[in-house]
PDB file of C-alpha atoms in Angstrom:
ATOM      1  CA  UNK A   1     225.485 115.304 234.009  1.00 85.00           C
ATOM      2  CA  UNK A   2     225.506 118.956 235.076  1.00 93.00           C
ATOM      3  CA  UNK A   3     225.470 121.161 237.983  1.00 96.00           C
ATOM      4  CA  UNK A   4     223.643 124.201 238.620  1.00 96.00           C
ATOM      5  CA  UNK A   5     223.754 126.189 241.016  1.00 97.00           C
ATOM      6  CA  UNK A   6     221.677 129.273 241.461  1.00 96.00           C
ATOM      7  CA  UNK A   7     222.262 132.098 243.744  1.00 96.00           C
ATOM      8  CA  UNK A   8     223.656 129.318 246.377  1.00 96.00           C
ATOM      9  CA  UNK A   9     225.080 131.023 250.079  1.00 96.00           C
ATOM     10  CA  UNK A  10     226.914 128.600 252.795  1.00 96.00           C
ATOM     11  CA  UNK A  11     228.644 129.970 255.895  1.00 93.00           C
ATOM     12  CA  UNK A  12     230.320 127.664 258.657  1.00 92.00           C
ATOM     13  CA  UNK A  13     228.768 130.710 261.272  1.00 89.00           C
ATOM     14  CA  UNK A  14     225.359 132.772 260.418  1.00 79.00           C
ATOM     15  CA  UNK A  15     227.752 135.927 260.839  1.00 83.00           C
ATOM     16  CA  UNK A  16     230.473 134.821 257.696  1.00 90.00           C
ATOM     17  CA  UNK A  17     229.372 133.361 254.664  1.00 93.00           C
ATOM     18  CA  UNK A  18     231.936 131.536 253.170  1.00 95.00           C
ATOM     19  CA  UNK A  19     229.897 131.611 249.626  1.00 96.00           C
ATOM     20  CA  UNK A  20     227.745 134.447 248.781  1.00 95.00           C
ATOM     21  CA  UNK A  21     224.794 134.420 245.677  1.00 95.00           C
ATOM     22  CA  UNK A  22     227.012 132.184 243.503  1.00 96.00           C
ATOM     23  CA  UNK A  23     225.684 130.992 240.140  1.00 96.00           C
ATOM     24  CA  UNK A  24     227.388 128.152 237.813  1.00 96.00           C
ATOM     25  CA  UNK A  25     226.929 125.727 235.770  1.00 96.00           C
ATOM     26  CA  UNK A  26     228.940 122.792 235.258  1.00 95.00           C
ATOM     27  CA  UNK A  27     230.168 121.603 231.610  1.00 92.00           C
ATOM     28  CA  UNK A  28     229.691 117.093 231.084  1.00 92.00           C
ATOM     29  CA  UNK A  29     232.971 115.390 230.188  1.00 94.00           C
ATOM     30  CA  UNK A  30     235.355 118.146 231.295  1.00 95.00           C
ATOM     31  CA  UNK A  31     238.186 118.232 233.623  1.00 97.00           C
ATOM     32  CA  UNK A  32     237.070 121.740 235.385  1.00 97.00           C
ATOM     33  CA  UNK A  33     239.369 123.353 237.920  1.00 97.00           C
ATOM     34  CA  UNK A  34     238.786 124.834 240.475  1.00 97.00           C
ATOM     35  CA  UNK A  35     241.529 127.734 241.643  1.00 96.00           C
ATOM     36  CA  UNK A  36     241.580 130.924 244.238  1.00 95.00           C
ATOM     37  CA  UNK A  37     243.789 131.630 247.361  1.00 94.00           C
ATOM     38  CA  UNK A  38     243.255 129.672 250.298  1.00 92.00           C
ATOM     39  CA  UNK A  39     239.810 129.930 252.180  1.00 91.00           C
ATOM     40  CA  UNK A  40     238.065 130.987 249.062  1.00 94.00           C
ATOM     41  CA  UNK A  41     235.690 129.014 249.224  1.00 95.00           C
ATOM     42  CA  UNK A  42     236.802 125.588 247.045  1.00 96.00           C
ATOM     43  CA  UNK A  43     236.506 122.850 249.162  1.00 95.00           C
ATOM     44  CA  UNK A  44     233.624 124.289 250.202  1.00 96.00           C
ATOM     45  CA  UNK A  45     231.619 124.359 247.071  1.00 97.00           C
ATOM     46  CA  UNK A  46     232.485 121.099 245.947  1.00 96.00           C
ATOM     47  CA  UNK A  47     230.788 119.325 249.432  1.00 96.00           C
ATOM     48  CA  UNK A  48     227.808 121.735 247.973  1.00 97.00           C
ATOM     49  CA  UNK A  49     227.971 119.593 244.918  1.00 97.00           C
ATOM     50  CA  UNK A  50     228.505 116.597 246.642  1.00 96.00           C
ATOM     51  CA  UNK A  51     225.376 117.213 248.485  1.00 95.00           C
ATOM     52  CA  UNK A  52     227.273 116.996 251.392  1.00 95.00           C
ATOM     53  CA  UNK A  53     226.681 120.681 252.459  1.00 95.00           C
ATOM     54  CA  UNK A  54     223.259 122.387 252.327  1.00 95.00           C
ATOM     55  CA  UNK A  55     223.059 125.993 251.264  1.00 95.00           C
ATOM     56  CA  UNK A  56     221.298 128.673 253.534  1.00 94.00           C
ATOM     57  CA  UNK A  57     220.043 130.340 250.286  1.00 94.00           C
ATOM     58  CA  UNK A  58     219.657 129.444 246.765  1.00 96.00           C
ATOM     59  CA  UNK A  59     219.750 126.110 245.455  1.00 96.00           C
ATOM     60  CA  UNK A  60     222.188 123.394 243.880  1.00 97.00           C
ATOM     61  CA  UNK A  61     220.683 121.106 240.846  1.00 97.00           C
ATOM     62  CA  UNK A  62     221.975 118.256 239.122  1.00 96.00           C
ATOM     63  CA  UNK A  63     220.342 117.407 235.616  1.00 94.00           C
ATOM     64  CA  UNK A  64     217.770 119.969 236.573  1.00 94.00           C
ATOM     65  CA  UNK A  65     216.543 118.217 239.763  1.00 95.00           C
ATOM     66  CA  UNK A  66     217.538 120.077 243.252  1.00 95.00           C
ATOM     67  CA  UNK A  67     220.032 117.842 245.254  1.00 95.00           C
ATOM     68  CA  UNK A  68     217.942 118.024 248.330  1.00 92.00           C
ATOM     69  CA  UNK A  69     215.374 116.382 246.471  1.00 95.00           C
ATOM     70  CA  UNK A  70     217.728 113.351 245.321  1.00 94.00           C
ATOM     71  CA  UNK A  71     217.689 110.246 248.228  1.00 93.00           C
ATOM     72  CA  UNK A  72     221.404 109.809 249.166  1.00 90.00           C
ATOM     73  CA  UNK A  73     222.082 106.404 247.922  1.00 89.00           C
ATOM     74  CA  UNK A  74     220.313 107.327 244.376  1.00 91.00           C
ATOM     75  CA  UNK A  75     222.833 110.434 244.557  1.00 93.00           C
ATOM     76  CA  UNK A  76     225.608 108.259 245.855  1.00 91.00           C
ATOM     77  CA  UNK A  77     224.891 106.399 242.233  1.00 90.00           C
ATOM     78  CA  UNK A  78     225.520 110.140 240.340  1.00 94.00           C
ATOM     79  CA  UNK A  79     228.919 111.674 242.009  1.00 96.00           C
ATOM     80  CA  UNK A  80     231.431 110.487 243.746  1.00 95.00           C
ATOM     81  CA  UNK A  81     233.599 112.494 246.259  1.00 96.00           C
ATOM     82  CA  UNK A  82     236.991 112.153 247.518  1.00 94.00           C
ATOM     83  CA  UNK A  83     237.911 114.666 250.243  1.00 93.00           C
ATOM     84  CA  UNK A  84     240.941 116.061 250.562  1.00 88.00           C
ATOM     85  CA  UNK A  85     242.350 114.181 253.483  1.00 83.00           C
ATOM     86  CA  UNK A  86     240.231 110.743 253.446  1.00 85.00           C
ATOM     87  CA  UNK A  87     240.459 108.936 257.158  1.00 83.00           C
ATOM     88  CA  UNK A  88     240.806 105.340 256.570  1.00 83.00           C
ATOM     89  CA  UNK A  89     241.926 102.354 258.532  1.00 83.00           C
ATOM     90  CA  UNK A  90     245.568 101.881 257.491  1.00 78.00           C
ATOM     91  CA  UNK A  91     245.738  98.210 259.116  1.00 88.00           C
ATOM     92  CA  UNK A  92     243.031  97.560 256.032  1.00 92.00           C
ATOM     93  CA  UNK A  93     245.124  96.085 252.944  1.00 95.00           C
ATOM     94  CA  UNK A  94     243.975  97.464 249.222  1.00 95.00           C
ATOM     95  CA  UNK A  95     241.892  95.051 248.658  1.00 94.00           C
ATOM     96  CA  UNK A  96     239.921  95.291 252.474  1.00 93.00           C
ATOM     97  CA  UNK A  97     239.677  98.924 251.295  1.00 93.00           C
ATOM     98  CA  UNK A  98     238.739  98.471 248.174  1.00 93.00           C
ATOM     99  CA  UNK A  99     235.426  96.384 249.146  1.00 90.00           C
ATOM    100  CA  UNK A 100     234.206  98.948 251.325  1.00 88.00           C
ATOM    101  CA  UNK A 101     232.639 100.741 248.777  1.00 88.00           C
ATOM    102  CA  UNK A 102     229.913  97.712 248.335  1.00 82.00           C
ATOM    103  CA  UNK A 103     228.720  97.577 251.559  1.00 80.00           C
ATOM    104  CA  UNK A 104     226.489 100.061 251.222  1.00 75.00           C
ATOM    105  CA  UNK A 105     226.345 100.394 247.183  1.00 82.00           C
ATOM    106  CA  UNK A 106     225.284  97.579 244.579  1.00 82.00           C
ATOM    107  CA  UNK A 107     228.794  97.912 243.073  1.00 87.00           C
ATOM    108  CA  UNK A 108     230.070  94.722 242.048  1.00 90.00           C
ATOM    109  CA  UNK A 109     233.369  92.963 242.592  1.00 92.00           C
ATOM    110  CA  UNK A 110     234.016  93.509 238.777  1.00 94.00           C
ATOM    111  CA  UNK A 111     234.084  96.903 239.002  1.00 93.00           C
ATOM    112  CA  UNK A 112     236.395  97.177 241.725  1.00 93.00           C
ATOM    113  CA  UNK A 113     239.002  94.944 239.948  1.00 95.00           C
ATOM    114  CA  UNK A 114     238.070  96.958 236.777  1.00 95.00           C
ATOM    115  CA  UNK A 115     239.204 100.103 239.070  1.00 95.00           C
ATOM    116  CA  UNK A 116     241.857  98.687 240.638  1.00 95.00           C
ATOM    117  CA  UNK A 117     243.331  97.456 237.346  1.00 95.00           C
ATOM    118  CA  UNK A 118     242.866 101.199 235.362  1.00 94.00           C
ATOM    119  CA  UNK A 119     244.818 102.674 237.866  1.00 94.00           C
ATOM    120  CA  UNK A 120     247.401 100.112 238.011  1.00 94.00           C
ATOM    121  CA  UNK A 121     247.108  98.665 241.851  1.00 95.00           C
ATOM    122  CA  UNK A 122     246.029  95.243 241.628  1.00 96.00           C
ATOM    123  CA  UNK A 123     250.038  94.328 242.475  1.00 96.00           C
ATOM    124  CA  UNK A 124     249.529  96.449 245.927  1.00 95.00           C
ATOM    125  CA  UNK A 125     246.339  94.358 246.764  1.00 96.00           C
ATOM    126  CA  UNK A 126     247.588  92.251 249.534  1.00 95.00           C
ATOM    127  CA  UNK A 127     249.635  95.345 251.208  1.00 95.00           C
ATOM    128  CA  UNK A 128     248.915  96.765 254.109  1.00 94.00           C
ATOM    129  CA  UNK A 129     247.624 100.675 253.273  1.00 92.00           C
ATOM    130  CA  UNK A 130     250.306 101.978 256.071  1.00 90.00           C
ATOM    131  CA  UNK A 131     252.867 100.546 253.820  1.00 92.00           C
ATOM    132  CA  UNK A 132     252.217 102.279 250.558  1.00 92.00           C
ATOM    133  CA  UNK A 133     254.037 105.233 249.486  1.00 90.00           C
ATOM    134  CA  UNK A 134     251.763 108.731 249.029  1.00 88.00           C
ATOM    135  CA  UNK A 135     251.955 107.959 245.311  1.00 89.00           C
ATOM    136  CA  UNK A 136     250.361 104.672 245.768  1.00 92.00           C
ATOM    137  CA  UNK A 137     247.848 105.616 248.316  1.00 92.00           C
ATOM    138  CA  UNK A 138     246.616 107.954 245.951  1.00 91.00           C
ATOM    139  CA  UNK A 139     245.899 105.661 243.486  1.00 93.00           C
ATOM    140  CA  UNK A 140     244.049 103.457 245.886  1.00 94.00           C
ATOM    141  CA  UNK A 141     241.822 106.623 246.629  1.00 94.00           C
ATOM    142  CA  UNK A 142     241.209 107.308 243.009  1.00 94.00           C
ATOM    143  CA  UNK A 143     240.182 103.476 242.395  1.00 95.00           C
ATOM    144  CA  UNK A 144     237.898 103.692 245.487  1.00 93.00           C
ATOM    145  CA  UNK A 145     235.627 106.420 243.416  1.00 94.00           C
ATOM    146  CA  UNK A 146     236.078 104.976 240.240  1.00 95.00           C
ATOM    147  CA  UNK A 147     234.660 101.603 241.071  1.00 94.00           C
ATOM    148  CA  UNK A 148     231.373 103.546 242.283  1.00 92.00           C
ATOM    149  CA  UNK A 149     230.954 104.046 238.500  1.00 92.00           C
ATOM    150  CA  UNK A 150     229.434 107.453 238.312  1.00 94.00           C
ATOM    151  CA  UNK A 151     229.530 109.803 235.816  1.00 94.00           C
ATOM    152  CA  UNK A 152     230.879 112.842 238.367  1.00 96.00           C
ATOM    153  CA  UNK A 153     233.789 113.332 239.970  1.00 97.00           C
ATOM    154  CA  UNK A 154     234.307 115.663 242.745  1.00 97.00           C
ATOM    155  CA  UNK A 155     238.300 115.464 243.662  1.00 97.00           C
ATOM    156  CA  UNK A 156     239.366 117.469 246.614  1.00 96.00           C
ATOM    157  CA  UNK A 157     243.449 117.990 246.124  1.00 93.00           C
ATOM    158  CA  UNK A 158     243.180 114.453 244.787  1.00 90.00           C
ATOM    159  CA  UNK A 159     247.069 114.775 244.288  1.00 87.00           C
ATOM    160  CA  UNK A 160     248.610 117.229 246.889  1.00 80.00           C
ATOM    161  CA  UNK A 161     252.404 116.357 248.175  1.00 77.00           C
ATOM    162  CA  UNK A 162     253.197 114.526 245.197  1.00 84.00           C
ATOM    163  CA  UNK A 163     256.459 115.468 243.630  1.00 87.00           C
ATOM    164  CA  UNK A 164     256.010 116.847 239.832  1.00 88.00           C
ATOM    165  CA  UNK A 165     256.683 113.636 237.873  1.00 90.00           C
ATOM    166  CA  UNK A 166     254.345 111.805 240.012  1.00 88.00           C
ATOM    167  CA  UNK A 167     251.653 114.623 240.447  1.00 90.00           C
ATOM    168  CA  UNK A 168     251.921 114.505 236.071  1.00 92.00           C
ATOM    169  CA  UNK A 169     251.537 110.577 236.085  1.00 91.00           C
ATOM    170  CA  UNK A 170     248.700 110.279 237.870  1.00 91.00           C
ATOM    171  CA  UNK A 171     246.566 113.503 236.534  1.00 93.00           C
ATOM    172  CA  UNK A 172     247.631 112.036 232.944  1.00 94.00           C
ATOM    173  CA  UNK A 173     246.206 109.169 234.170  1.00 92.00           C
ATOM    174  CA  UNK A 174     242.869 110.807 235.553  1.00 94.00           C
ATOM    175  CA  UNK A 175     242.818 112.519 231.857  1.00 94.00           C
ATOM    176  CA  UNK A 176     242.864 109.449 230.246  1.00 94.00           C
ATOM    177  CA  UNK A 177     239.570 107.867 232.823  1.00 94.00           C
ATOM    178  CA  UNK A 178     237.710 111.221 231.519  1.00 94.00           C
ATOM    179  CA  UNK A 179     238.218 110.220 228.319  1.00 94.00           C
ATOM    180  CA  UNK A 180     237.296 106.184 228.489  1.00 93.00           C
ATOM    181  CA  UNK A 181     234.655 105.954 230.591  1.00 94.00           C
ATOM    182  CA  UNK A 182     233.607 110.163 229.932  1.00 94.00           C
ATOM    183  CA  UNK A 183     233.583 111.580 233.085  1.00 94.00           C
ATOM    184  CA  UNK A 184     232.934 114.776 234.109  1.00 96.00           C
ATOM    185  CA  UNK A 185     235.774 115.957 236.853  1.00 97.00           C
ATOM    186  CA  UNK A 186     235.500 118.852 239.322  1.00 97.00           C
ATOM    187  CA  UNK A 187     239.216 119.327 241.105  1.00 97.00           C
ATOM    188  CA  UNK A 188     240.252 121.707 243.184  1.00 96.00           C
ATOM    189  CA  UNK A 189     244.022 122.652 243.417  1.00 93.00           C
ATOM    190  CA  UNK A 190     246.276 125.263 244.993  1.00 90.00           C
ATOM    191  CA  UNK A 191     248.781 125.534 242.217  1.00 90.00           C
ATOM    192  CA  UNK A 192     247.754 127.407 239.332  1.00 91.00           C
ATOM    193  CA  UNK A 193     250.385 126.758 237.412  1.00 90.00           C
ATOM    194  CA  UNK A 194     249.679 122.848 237.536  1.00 92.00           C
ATOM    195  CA  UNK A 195     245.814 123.857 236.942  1.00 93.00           C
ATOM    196  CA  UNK A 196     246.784 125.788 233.777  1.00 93.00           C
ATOM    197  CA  UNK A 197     248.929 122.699 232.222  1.00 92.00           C
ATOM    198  CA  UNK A 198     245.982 120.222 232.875  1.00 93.00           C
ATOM    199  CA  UNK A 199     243.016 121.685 233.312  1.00 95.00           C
ATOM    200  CA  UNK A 200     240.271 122.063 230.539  1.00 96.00           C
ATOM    201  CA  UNK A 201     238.441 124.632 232.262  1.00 96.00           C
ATOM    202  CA  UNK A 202     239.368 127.110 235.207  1.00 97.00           C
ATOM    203  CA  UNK A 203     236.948 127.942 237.590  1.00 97.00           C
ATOM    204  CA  UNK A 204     238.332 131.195 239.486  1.00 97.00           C
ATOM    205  CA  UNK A 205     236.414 131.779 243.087  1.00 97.00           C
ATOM    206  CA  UNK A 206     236.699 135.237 244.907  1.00 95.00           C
ATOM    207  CA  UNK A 207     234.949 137.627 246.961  1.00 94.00           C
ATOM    208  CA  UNK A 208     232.573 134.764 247.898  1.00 94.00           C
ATOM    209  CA  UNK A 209     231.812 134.135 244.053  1.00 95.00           C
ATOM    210  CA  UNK A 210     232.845 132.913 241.132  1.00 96.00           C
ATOM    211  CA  UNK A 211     235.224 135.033 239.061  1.00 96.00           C
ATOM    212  CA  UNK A 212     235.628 133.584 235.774  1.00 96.00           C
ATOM    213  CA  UNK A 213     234.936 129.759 234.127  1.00 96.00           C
ATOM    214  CA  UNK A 214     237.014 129.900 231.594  1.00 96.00           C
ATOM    215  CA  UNK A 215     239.264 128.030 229.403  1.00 96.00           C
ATOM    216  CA  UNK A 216     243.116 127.848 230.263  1.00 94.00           C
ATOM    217  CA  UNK A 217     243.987 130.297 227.480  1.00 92.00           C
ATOM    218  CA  UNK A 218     241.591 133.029 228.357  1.00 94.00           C
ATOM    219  CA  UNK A 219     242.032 132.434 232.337  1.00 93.00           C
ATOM    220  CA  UNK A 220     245.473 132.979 232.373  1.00 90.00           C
ATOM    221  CA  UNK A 221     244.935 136.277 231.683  1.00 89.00           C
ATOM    222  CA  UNK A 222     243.055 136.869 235.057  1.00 91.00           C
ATOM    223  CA  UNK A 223     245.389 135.000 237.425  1.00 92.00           C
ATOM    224  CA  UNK A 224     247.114 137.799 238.766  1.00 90.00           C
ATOM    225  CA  UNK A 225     243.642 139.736 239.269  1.00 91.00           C
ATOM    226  CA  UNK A 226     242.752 136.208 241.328  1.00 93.00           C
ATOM    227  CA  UNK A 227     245.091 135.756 243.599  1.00 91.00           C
ATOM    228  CA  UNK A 228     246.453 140.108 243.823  1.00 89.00           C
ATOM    229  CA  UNK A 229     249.416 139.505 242.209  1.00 84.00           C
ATOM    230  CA  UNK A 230     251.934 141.883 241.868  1.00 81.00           C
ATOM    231  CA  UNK A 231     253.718 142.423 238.754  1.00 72.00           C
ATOM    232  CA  UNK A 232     256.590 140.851 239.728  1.00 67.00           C
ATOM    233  CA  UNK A 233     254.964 137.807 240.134  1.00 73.00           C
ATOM    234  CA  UNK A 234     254.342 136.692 236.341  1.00 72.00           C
ATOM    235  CA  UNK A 235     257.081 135.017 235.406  1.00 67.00           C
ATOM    236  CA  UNK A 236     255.766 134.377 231.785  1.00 72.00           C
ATOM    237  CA  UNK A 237     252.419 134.721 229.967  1.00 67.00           C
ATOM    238  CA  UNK A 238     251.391 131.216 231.749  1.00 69.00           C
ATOM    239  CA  UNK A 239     253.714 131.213 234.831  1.00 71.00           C
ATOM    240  CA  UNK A 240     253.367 132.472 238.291  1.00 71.00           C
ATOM    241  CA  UNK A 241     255.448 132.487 241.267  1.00 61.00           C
TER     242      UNK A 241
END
């Protein structure tokens, strides 16, 4: 599936736009990352994506058909979203959790446990979500998309205050869903460095638009242009600090 979107502006006031005349296209069965300093705009465009944001100019598409034109629950069969800091009832156990995404989809109990057992949380099923360590409750969040069963995924910091060898587990993880059931990911993350190592594509945001889409090889090159580095900064050829 892929997203267009074509001269698309979105401000939280009518005096600031957040997003300014932006143009992309999305690539099918990618891991695509999205980078820039904070308040860039990130977040931001992926709720466009997600439909959950309208913009005040321009348009967003997805296979060629404008979002605002796609009923909610046929969308909510397309792309999945996980915010950034999802609000959920920690007296719910996994499993409680887990079976709220059928109340209001036709997903099946199969492809819950079919999500629950790819990301390797059918042991934490009975446990309280309070309980479970940020590791854990991350993979509970990923399995709550994945058993939607859409071909998008729209991941808001899926993975933020994890240390590195669990941040690596679970985005090798996330690499390896792509791959099986050919996803196409949209993530945004803070750390460049991190979206270098795993990303397939870097999608650079500034100055209300985006500055490059390019692969991890070529974008490197334009980090410190991103984000003002100064020289100092570049540690290496693919590190920044």
């Amino acid at each position: 599936m892929i997203f267009e979107v074509r001269g698309a502006s979105f401000g939280y006031t009518p005096e600031t736009l957040v997003l300014e005349k932006l143009d992309y296209r999305s690539q099918s069965n990618v891991i695509s990352i999205l980078a820039g300093v904070n308040g860039c705009g990130k977040s931001t465009l992926l709720k466009l994506l997600a439909g959950l944001l309208t913009p005040v100019d321009g348009e967003v598409l997805l296979d060629g058909v404008p979002l605002k034109n796609i009923p909610r629950r046929e969308l909510a069969k397309k792309v999945a979203y996980l915010p950034q800091n999802p609000v959920v009832p920690e007296s719910f156990t996994v499993s409680e959790f887990l079976d709220c995404v059928r109340y209001n989809l036709p997903v099946s109990k199969a492809a819950v446990s079919r999500a629950a057992e790819e990301t390797g949380i059918t042991h934490l099923l009975n446990n309280q979500l309070a309980l479970l360590s940020g590791g854990e409750k991350q993979r509970v969040f990923l399995a709550f998309v994945l058993a939607r069963e859409t071909e998008v995924l729209l991941l808001d910091e899926p993975f933020s205050a994890l240390d590195p060898a669990a941040f690596r587990e679970l985005f090798f993880l996330l690499i390896k869903l792509k791959e099986n059931r050919k996803l196409s990911v949209i993530v945004t993350l803070h750390d460049i460095n991190r979206a270098l190592v795993y990303g397939e594509r870097i999608i650079g945001l500034k100055d209300r638009k985006i500055f490059f889409d390019l692969p991890p090889s070529e974008a490197v090159g334009k980090v410190p242009e991103l984000y003002d580095l100064p020289e100092a900064s570049i540690v290496t050829k693919t590190f920044f600090v």
